[in-house]
Short mmCIF file of N, CA and C in Angstrom, two decimals:
data_model
loop_
_atom_site.label_atom_id
_atom_site.label_comp_id
_atom_site.label_asym_id
_atom_site.label_seq_id
_atom_site.Cartn_x
_atom_site.Cartn_y
_atom_site.Cartn_z
N THR A 243 1.72 -20.34 27.23
CA THR A 243 1.87 -18.97 26.75
C THR A 243 2.05 -17.98 27.89
N ILE A 244 1.54 -18.30 29.06
CA ILE A 244 1.72 -17.39 30.20
C ILE A 244 3.20 -17.27 30.55
N ALA A 245 3.90 -18.41 30.57
CA ALA A 245 5.34 -18.39 30.87
C ALA A 245 6.08 -17.59 29.81
N PHE A 246 5.69 -17.76 28.54
CA PHE A 246 6.33 -17.01 27.46
C PHE A 246 6.09 -15.52 27.64
N MET A 247 4.86 -15.14 27.94
CA MET A 247 4.53 -13.73 28.12
C MET A 247 5.33 -13.13 29.27
N LYS A 248 5.49 -13.90 30.34
CA LYS A 248 6.27 -13.38 31.47
C LYS A 248 7.72 -13.17 31.07
N LYS A 249 8.27 -14.11 30.27
CA LYS A 249 9.65 -13.95 29.80
C LYS A 249 9.75 -12.73 28.88
N GLU A 250 8.75 -12.56 27.99
CA GLU A 250 8.75 -11.41 27.07
C GLU A 250 8.65 -10.10 27.85
N GLU A 251 7.75 -10.09 28.85
CA GLU A 251 7.62 -8.88 29.67
C GLU A 251 8.90 -8.58 30.43
N ALA A 252 9.54 -9.63 30.96
CA ALA A 252 10.79 -9.44 31.70
C ALA A 252 11.87 -8.89 30.78
N ALA A 253 11.96 -9.43 29.56
CA ALA A 253 12.96 -8.94 28.60
C ALA A 253 12.69 -7.48 28.24
N THR A 254 11.40 -7.16 28.04
CA THR A 254 11.03 -5.78 27.73
C THR A 254 11.39 -4.86 28.87
N ASN A 255 11.01 -5.24 30.09
CA ASN A 255 11.32 -4.40 31.25
C ASN A 255 12.83 -4.23 31.44
N GLU A 256 13.58 -5.30 31.17
CA GLU A 256 15.04 -5.23 31.28
C GLU A 256 15.60 -4.25 30.26
N PHE A 257 15.12 -4.32 28.99
CA PHE A 257 15.58 -3.38 27.97
C PHE A 257 15.19 -1.96 28.36
N ASN A 258 13.93 -1.76 28.72
CA ASN A 258 13.45 -0.42 29.05
C ASN A 258 14.26 0.19 30.20
N ASP A 259 14.48 -0.59 31.24
CA ASP A 259 15.22 -0.09 32.40
C ASP A 259 16.68 0.21 32.03
N SER A 260 17.30 -0.75 31.37
CA SER A 260 18.71 -0.61 31.01
C SER A 260 18.90 0.53 30.01
N PHE A 261 18.04 0.59 28.99
CA PHE A 261 18.23 1.59 27.97
C PHE A 261 17.87 2.99 28.46
N SER A 262 16.86 3.11 29.30
CA SER A 262 16.54 4.45 29.82
C SER A 262 17.69 4.96 30.69
N LYS A 263 18.35 4.06 31.42
CA LYS A 263 19.53 4.47 32.21
C LYS A 263 20.68 4.88 31.28
N SER A 264 20.83 4.14 30.19
CA SER A 264 21.87 4.47 29.22
C SER A 264 21.62 5.85 28.60
N LEU A 265 20.36 6.13 28.26
CA LEU A 265 20.02 7.45 27.70
C LEU A 265 20.20 8.56 28.74
N LEU A 266 19.88 8.27 29.99
CA LEU A 266 20.09 9.27 31.04
C LEU A 266 21.58 9.59 31.15
N HIS A 267 22.41 8.57 31.11
CA HIS A 267 23.85 8.79 31.15
C HIS A 267 24.30 9.60 29.93
N ALA A 268 23.78 9.23 28.76
CA ALA A 268 24.14 9.96 27.53
C ALA A 268 23.72 11.42 27.63
N LYS A 269 22.55 11.65 28.22
CA LYS A 269 22.08 13.03 28.41
C LYS A 269 23.05 13.80 29.30
N GLU A 270 23.39 13.24 30.44
CA GLU A 270 24.26 13.92 31.39
C GLU A 270 25.61 14.24 30.75
N TYR A 271 26.18 13.27 30.04
CA TYR A 271 27.49 13.47 29.43
C TYR A 271 27.41 14.48 28.28
N THR A 272 26.37 14.38 27.46
CA THR A 272 26.20 15.29 26.33
C THR A 272 26.02 16.73 26.81
N VAL A 273 25.21 16.92 27.84
CA VAL A 273 25.01 18.27 28.38
C VAL A 273 26.31 18.82 28.98
N LYS A 274 27.11 17.96 29.60
CA LYS A 274 28.41 18.41 30.12
C LYS A 274 29.31 18.88 28.97
N VAL A 275 29.28 18.15 27.85
CA VAL A 275 30.06 18.56 26.69
C VAL A 275 29.56 19.92 26.20
N ALA A 276 28.25 20.07 26.10
CA ALA A 276 27.67 21.35 25.65
C ALA A 276 28.03 22.48 26.59
N GLU A 277 28.02 22.22 27.89
CA GLU A 277 28.34 23.25 28.88
C GLU A 277 29.82 23.62 28.87
N ALA A 278 30.67 22.69 28.46
CA ALA A 278 32.12 22.94 28.49
C ALA A 278 32.55 24.02 27.49
N MET A 279 31.83 24.16 26.40
CA MET A 279 32.20 25.15 25.39
C MET A 279 31.65 26.52 25.80
N PRO A 280 32.51 27.52 25.86
CA PRO A 280 32.02 28.87 26.16
C PRO A 280 31.02 29.33 25.09
N ALA A 281 30.06 30.12 25.51
CA ALA A 281 28.99 30.57 24.60
C ALA A 281 29.54 31.27 23.36
N ASP A 282 30.62 32.02 23.52
CA ASP A 282 31.16 32.75 22.36
C ASP A 282 31.89 31.83 21.37
N ASN A 283 32.03 30.55 21.70
CA ASN A 283 32.63 29.58 20.79
C ASN A 283 31.60 28.64 20.16
N TYR A 284 30.34 28.89 20.38
CA TYR A 284 29.30 28.03 19.81
C TYR A 284 29.26 28.13 18.28
N LYS A 285 29.81 29.22 17.74
CA LYS A 285 29.86 29.37 16.28
C LYS A 285 31.19 28.88 15.70
N TYR A 286 32.01 28.26 16.55
CA TYR A 286 33.30 27.75 16.09
C TYR A 286 33.09 26.59 15.12
N ARG A 287 33.80 26.68 14.00
CA ARG A 287 33.73 25.66 12.95
C ARG A 287 35.17 25.38 12.53
N PRO A 288 35.66 24.14 12.72
CA PRO A 288 37.05 23.85 12.38
C PRO A 288 37.37 23.99 10.89
N THR A 289 36.39 23.76 10.05
CA THR A 289 36.57 23.91 8.61
C THR A 289 35.20 24.20 7.99
N ASP A 290 35.20 24.82 6.83
CA ASP A 290 33.94 25.24 6.20
C ASP A 290 32.97 24.10 5.90
N SER A 291 33.45 22.88 5.79
CA SER A 291 32.60 21.77 5.36
C SER A 291 31.88 21.04 6.50
N VAL A 292 31.98 21.56 7.72
CA VAL A 292 31.35 20.89 8.87
C VAL A 292 30.46 21.86 9.64
N ARG A 293 29.64 21.30 10.51
CA ARG A 293 28.78 22.11 11.37
C ARG A 293 29.62 22.87 12.40
N THR A 294 29.07 23.97 12.90
CA THR A 294 29.68 24.64 14.05
C THR A 294 29.47 23.76 15.28
N PHE A 295 30.15 24.10 16.37
CA PHE A 295 29.94 23.35 17.61
C PHE A 295 28.46 23.38 18.00
N GLY A 296 27.87 24.56 18.00
CA GLY A 296 26.46 24.69 18.38
C GLY A 296 25.54 23.92 17.45
N GLU A 297 25.83 23.95 16.14
CA GLU A 297 25.01 23.19 15.18
C GLU A 297 25.15 21.69 15.44
N GLN A 298 26.36 21.25 15.78
CA GLN A 298 26.60 19.84 16.08
C GLN A 298 25.74 19.40 17.28
N MET A 299 25.76 20.20 18.33
CA MET A 299 25.00 19.86 19.53
C MET A 299 23.49 19.96 19.27
N THR A 300 23.09 20.97 18.51
CA THR A 300 21.68 21.12 18.17
C THR A 300 21.22 19.95 17.30
N HIS A 301 22.08 19.51 16.40
CA HIS A 301 21.76 18.35 15.56
C HIS A 301 21.46 17.13 16.42
N ILE A 302 22.21 16.95 17.49
CA ILE A 302 21.95 15.82 18.39
C ILE A 302 20.51 15.91 18.92
N GLY A 303 20.12 17.06 19.42
CA GLY A 303 18.78 17.22 19.97
C GLY A 303 17.68 17.09 18.93
N MET A 304 17.86 17.78 17.80
CA MET A 304 16.82 17.76 16.76
C MET A 304 16.67 16.38 16.14
N SER A 305 17.78 15.71 15.86
CA SER A 305 17.69 14.40 15.23
C SER A 305 17.18 13.35 16.22
N THR A 306 17.50 13.50 17.50
CA THR A 306 16.95 12.60 18.51
C THR A 306 15.43 12.68 18.50
N SER A 307 14.90 13.89 18.47
CA SER A 307 13.44 14.07 18.43
C SER A 307 12.84 13.54 17.14
N MET A 308 13.50 13.81 16.01
CA MET A 308 12.98 13.36 14.72
C MET A 308 12.98 11.83 14.62
N ILE A 309 14.08 11.20 15.00
CA ILE A 309 14.14 9.74 14.94
C ILE A 309 13.09 9.14 15.87
N LEU A 310 12.96 9.69 17.06
CA LEU A 310 11.98 9.19 18.02
C LEU A 310 10.56 9.34 17.50
N HIS A 311 10.20 10.53 17.09
CA HIS A 311 8.80 10.78 16.73
C HIS A 311 8.42 10.25 15.34
N LYS A 312 9.23 10.50 14.35
CA LYS A 312 8.88 10.10 12.99
C LYS A 312 9.01 8.59 12.79
N PHE A 313 10.09 8.02 13.25
CA PHE A 313 10.34 6.62 12.96
C PHE A 313 9.87 5.69 14.08
N ILE A 314 10.38 5.87 15.28
CA ILE A 314 10.04 4.96 16.37
C ILE A 314 8.56 5.06 16.74
N LYS A 315 8.04 6.26 16.87
CA LYS A 315 6.64 6.43 17.24
C LYS A 315 5.71 6.48 16.03
N GLY A 316 6.27 6.66 14.84
CA GLY A 316 5.47 6.65 13.61
C GLY A 316 4.54 7.84 13.45
N GLU A 317 4.91 8.97 14.05
CA GLU A 317 4.07 10.16 13.96
C GLU A 317 4.30 10.86 12.62
N GLU A 318 3.27 11.51 12.13
CA GLU A 318 3.39 12.28 10.88
C GLU A 318 4.28 13.49 11.15
N MET A 319 5.31 13.61 10.35
CA MET A 319 6.23 14.75 10.45
C MET A 319 6.74 15.07 9.07
N LYS A 320 6.73 16.32 8.74
CA LYS A 320 7.33 16.74 7.47
C LYS A 320 8.84 16.80 7.69
N MET A 321 9.59 16.20 6.77
CA MET A 321 11.05 16.26 6.87
C MET A 321 11.56 17.26 5.84
N ASP A 322 11.89 18.44 6.31
CA ASP A 322 12.40 19.50 5.45
C ASP A 322 13.83 19.76 5.88
N MET A 323 14.78 19.12 5.20
CA MET A 323 16.18 19.20 5.60
C MET A 323 16.72 20.63 5.55
N GLU A 324 16.28 21.41 4.57
CA GLU A 324 16.74 22.79 4.47
C GLU A 324 16.26 23.61 5.67
N ALA A 325 15.00 23.44 6.03
CA ALA A 325 14.45 24.14 7.20
C ALA A 325 15.15 23.67 8.48
N ASN A 326 15.44 22.37 8.57
CA ASN A 326 16.14 21.84 9.74
C ASN A 326 17.54 22.44 9.86
N GLN A 327 18.24 22.58 8.74
CA GLN A 327 19.58 23.17 8.78
C GLN A 327 19.53 24.63 9.24
N LYS A 328 18.52 25.35 8.79
CA LYS A 328 18.36 26.75 9.23
C LYS A 328 18.09 26.80 10.74
N LEU A 329 17.25 25.88 11.20
CA LEU A 329 16.94 25.82 12.63
C LEU A 329 18.18 25.43 13.44
N GLU A 330 18.97 24.49 12.92
CA GLU A 330 20.23 24.12 13.59
C GLU A 330 21.13 25.35 13.74
N LYS A 331 21.22 26.15 12.69
CA LYS A 331 22.06 27.35 12.73
C LYS A 331 21.53 28.36 13.75
N SER A 332 20.21 28.53 13.76
CA SER A 332 19.59 29.51 14.66
C SER A 332 19.73 29.09 16.12
N ILE A 333 19.29 27.89 16.43
CA ILE A 333 19.36 27.42 17.82
C ILE A 333 20.82 27.22 18.23
N GLY A 334 21.62 26.67 17.31
CA GLY A 334 23.01 26.37 17.61
C GLY A 334 23.88 27.58 17.88
N ALA A 335 23.40 28.75 17.55
CA ALA A 335 24.15 29.97 17.85
C ALA A 335 24.03 30.37 19.31
N SER A 336 23.08 29.75 20.03
CA SER A 336 22.82 30.08 21.43
C SER A 336 23.11 28.88 22.33
N LYS A 337 24.07 29.04 23.21
CA LYS A 337 24.39 27.98 24.17
C LYS A 337 23.16 27.63 25.01
N GLU A 338 22.47 28.63 25.49
CA GLU A 338 21.30 28.42 26.34
C GLU A 338 20.21 27.64 25.61
N GLN A 339 19.88 28.05 24.38
CA GLN A 339 18.83 27.37 23.62
C GLN A 339 19.24 25.94 23.26
N THR A 340 20.51 25.76 22.94
CA THR A 340 21.01 24.43 22.59
C THR A 340 20.89 23.47 23.76
N ILE A 341 21.30 23.91 24.93
CA ILE A 341 21.24 23.03 26.11
C ILE A 341 19.78 22.74 26.47
N LYS A 342 18.92 23.72 26.34
CA LYS A 342 17.49 23.49 26.60
C LYS A 342 16.94 22.43 25.62
N LEU A 343 17.28 22.55 24.34
CA LEU A 343 16.85 21.58 23.34
C LEU A 343 17.35 20.18 23.67
N LEU A 344 18.63 20.08 24.04
CA LEU A 344 19.20 18.77 24.40
C LEU A 344 18.45 18.15 25.57
N ASN A 345 18.24 18.92 26.62
CA ASN A 345 17.53 18.39 27.79
C ASN A 345 16.13 17.91 27.43
N ASN A 346 15.40 18.70 26.65
CA ASN A 346 14.03 18.31 26.27
C ASN A 346 14.02 17.06 25.40
N ALA A 347 14.95 16.99 24.43
CA ALA A 347 14.98 15.83 23.53
C ALA A 347 15.33 14.56 24.30
N PHE A 348 16.32 14.63 25.17
CA PHE A 348 16.68 13.45 25.95
C PHE A 348 15.56 13.05 26.91
N ASP A 349 14.95 14.02 27.59
CA ASP A 349 13.86 13.69 28.52
C ASP A 349 12.72 12.99 27.79
N ASP A 350 12.40 13.46 26.60
CA ASP A 350 11.34 12.87 25.80
C ASP A 350 11.70 11.43 25.40
N ALA A 351 12.94 11.22 24.97
CA ALA A 351 13.37 9.88 24.57
C ALA A 351 13.39 8.92 25.76
N ILE A 352 13.87 9.40 26.89
CA ILE A 352 13.92 8.56 28.10
C ILE A 352 12.51 8.15 28.51
N LYS A 353 11.59 9.08 28.53
CA LYS A 353 10.20 8.76 28.88
C LYS A 353 9.60 7.78 27.87
N SER A 354 9.89 7.99 26.61
CA SER A 354 9.32 7.13 25.57
C SER A 354 9.80 5.69 25.68
N VAL A 355 11.08 5.50 25.95
CA VAL A 355 11.57 4.12 26.08
C VAL A 355 11.03 3.48 27.35
N LYS A 356 10.89 4.24 28.42
CA LYS A 356 10.32 3.68 29.65
C LYS A 356 8.87 3.23 29.45
N ASP A 357 8.13 4.00 28.63
CA ASP A 357 6.69 3.74 28.45
C ASP A 357 6.37 2.70 27.38
N MET A 358 7.34 2.31 26.55
CA MET A 358 7.05 1.44 25.42
C MET A 358 6.98 -0.01 25.87
N ASP A 359 5.91 -0.70 25.46
CA ASP A 359 5.77 -2.11 25.81
C ASP A 359 6.48 -2.98 24.77
N GLY A 360 6.46 -4.29 25.01
CA GLY A 360 7.14 -5.23 24.12
C GLY A 360 6.65 -5.18 22.69
N LYS A 361 5.35 -5.02 22.53
CA LYS A 361 4.79 -4.93 21.17
C LYS A 361 5.33 -3.68 20.48
N GLY A 362 5.36 -2.58 21.20
CA GLY A 362 5.87 -1.34 20.63
C GLY A 362 7.34 -1.45 20.26
N LEU A 363 8.13 -2.13 21.09
CA LEU A 363 9.55 -2.30 20.79
C LEU A 363 9.76 -3.17 19.55
N ASN A 364 8.82 -4.07 19.28
CA ASN A 364 8.95 -4.97 18.13
C ASN A 364 8.33 -4.41 16.86
N ASN A 365 7.58 -3.31 16.95
CA ASN A 365 7.06 -2.68 15.73
C ASN A 365 8.24 -2.28 14.86
N THR A 366 8.00 -2.20 13.56
CA THR A 366 9.10 -1.89 12.64
C THR A 366 8.83 -0.62 11.84
N PHE A 367 9.90 -0.09 11.29
CA PHE A 367 9.83 1.06 10.39
C PHE A 367 10.97 0.93 9.38
N VAL A 368 10.81 1.59 8.26
CA VAL A 368 11.87 1.61 7.24
C VAL A 368 12.73 2.83 7.51
N PHE A 369 14.03 2.61 7.55
CA PHE A 369 14.96 3.70 7.82
C PHE A 369 15.52 4.21 6.50
N PRO A 370 15.06 5.39 6.04
CA PRO A 370 15.38 5.84 4.69
C PRO A 370 16.78 6.43 4.50
N PHE A 371 17.51 6.68 5.58
CA PHE A 371 18.80 7.35 5.46
C PHE A 371 19.96 6.39 5.15
N SER A 372 19.68 5.12 5.16
CA SER A 372 20.70 4.12 4.82
C SER A 372 20.47 3.67 3.39
N PRO A 373 21.53 3.45 2.61
CA PRO A 373 21.36 3.10 1.20
C PRO A 373 20.44 1.90 0.95
N ASP A 374 20.50 0.91 1.84
CA ASP A 374 19.67 -0.28 1.63
C ASP A 374 18.29 -0.16 2.29
N LYS A 375 17.98 0.98 2.92
CA LYS A 375 16.69 1.26 3.55
C LYS A 375 16.19 0.06 4.37
N PRO A 376 16.94 -0.30 5.41
CA PRO A 376 16.57 -1.47 6.20
C PRO A 376 15.28 -1.26 7.00
N GLU A 377 14.64 -2.36 7.30
CA GLU A 377 13.50 -2.34 8.21
C GLU A 377 14.05 -2.63 9.60
N LEU A 378 13.81 -1.72 10.51
CA LEU A 378 14.31 -1.85 11.88
C LEU A 378 13.16 -2.01 12.85
N THR A 379 13.40 -2.72 13.93
CA THR A 379 12.43 -2.71 15.02
C THR A 379 12.62 -1.41 15.79
N ASN A 380 11.65 -1.04 16.58
CA ASN A 380 11.82 0.16 17.40
C ASN A 380 12.97 0.00 18.38
N GLU A 381 13.18 -1.22 18.86
CA GLU A 381 14.32 -1.45 19.75
C GLU A 381 15.62 -1.13 19.00
N GLN A 382 15.75 -1.59 17.76
CA GLN A 382 16.92 -1.26 16.96
C GLN A 382 16.99 0.25 16.70
N GLY A 383 15.82 0.88 16.54
CA GLY A 383 15.78 2.33 16.35
C GLY A 383 16.34 3.06 17.56
N PHE A 384 16.00 2.59 18.76
CA PHE A 384 16.56 3.21 19.96
C PHE A 384 18.08 3.02 20.00
N LEU A 385 18.55 1.84 19.62
CA LEU A 385 19.99 1.59 19.61
C LEU A 385 20.69 2.47 18.58
N PHE A 386 20.06 2.65 17.40
CA PHE A 386 20.61 3.56 16.41
C PHE A 386 20.66 4.98 16.97
N LEU A 387 19.61 5.37 17.65
CA LEU A 387 19.55 6.71 18.25
C LEU A 387 20.76 6.95 19.15
N ARG A 388 21.05 5.98 20.01
CA ARG A 388 22.20 6.13 20.93
C ARG A 388 23.51 6.21 20.13
N ASP A 389 23.65 5.40 19.09
CA ASP A 389 24.85 5.43 18.28
C ASP A 389 25.02 6.78 17.59
N HIS A 390 23.93 7.33 17.10
CA HIS A 390 23.96 8.63 16.43
C HIS A 390 24.38 9.74 17.40
N ILE A 391 23.85 9.69 18.59
CA ILE A 391 24.22 10.66 19.63
C ILE A 391 25.72 10.57 19.91
N THR A 392 26.21 9.36 20.08
CA THR A 392 27.62 9.13 20.38
C THR A 392 28.51 9.67 19.26
N HIS A 393 28.12 9.41 18.04
CA HIS A 393 28.88 9.87 16.87
C HIS A 393 29.06 11.39 16.89
N HIS A 394 27.96 12.11 17.03
CA HIS A 394 28.03 13.58 16.97
C HIS A 394 28.64 14.18 18.24
N ARG A 395 28.43 13.55 19.37
CA ARG A 395 29.06 14.04 20.61
C ARG A 395 30.57 13.89 20.50
N GLY A 396 31.03 12.79 19.90
CA GLY A 396 32.47 12.60 19.68
C GLY A 396 33.06 13.70 18.82
N GLN A 397 32.33 14.11 17.80
CA GLN A 397 32.80 15.21 16.96
C GLN A 397 32.89 16.50 17.79
N ALA A 398 31.89 16.73 18.63
CA ALA A 398 31.89 17.94 19.46
C ALA A 398 33.06 17.94 20.44
N ILE A 399 33.43 16.78 20.93
CA ILE A 399 34.57 16.69 21.85
C ILE A 399 35.86 17.11 21.14
N ILE A 400 35.99 16.73 19.89
CA ILE A 400 37.17 17.15 19.12
C ILE A 400 37.18 18.67 18.98
N TYR A 401 36.01 19.28 18.76
CA TYR A 401 35.93 20.75 18.67
C TYR A 401 36.44 21.38 19.97
N LEU A 402 36.03 20.81 21.11
CA LEU A 402 36.51 21.34 22.39
C LEU A 402 38.04 21.29 22.44
N ARG A 403 38.60 20.16 22.09
CA ARG A 403 40.06 19.99 22.13
C ARG A 403 40.75 20.98 21.18
N MET A 404 40.14 21.20 20.02
CA MET A 404 40.73 22.14 19.06
C MET A 404 40.72 23.57 19.59
N ARG A 405 39.82 23.87 20.51
CA ARG A 405 39.77 25.20 21.13
C ARG A 405 40.60 25.25 22.41
N GLY A 406 41.30 24.15 22.73
CA GLY A 406 42.13 24.11 23.93
C GLY A 406 41.34 23.88 25.20
N ILE A 407 40.14 23.36 25.07
CA ILE A 407 39.26 23.12 26.21
C ILE A 407 39.27 21.64 26.55
N LYS A 408 39.56 21.34 27.81
CA LYS A 408 39.56 19.95 28.25
C LYS A 408 38.11 19.46 28.33
N PRO A 409 37.76 18.41 27.59
CA PRO A 409 36.38 17.91 27.64
C PRO A 409 36.10 17.22 28.98
N PRO A 410 34.84 17.12 29.32
CA PRO A 410 34.51 16.37 30.55
C PRO A 410 35.02 14.94 30.42
N PRO A 411 35.46 14.36 31.50
CA PRO A 411 35.98 12.98 31.42
C PRO A 411 34.89 12.00 31.01
N TYR A 412 35.27 11.07 30.17
CA TYR A 412 34.32 10.04 29.75
C TYR A 412 34.06 9.11 30.92
N SER A 413 32.81 8.75 31.08
CA SER A 413 32.47 7.73 32.07
C SER A 413 31.57 6.73 31.37
N GLY A 414 31.80 5.46 31.63
CA GLY A 414 31.08 4.38 30.98
C GLY A 414 29.59 4.46 31.12
N PHE A 415 29.01 3.49 31.67
CA PHE A 415 27.55 3.43 31.73
C PHE A 415 27.07 3.78 33.09
#
């Protein structure tokens, strides 16, 4: 069992190191995207049925914190979607507040993945936003978190292009 534990610890440390670096990269790239949009365009909305640029970026920060704390860490949190949408609109109207939120949410997620042990990564939670409500491990939750960030950042990049703004160049990992 000692050899097994060492392998498990090594796998955990490898995930923690690799994933925290991935989140750091995602943070840097996401903040560059947020910085690329002029403050007076944070209320830009390509069509009535979508979020503004600022709301899109704020959604990344707010949902990163919610997924991390409510699901991965299992903390008690009230989920009030209407209140969250109002907060997205309020914070998302300010470039400065949005970037501050993004930095704080990413820093919190990076620290959390670095600090989580193998047992914590293997804990599970039910993800209610998917029709089949799958049970995910926390490791899968972190991977979903990164995918969600990428999805919304990609939308924000299109907003930049629609405003004639060259987005920051994509860089891999």
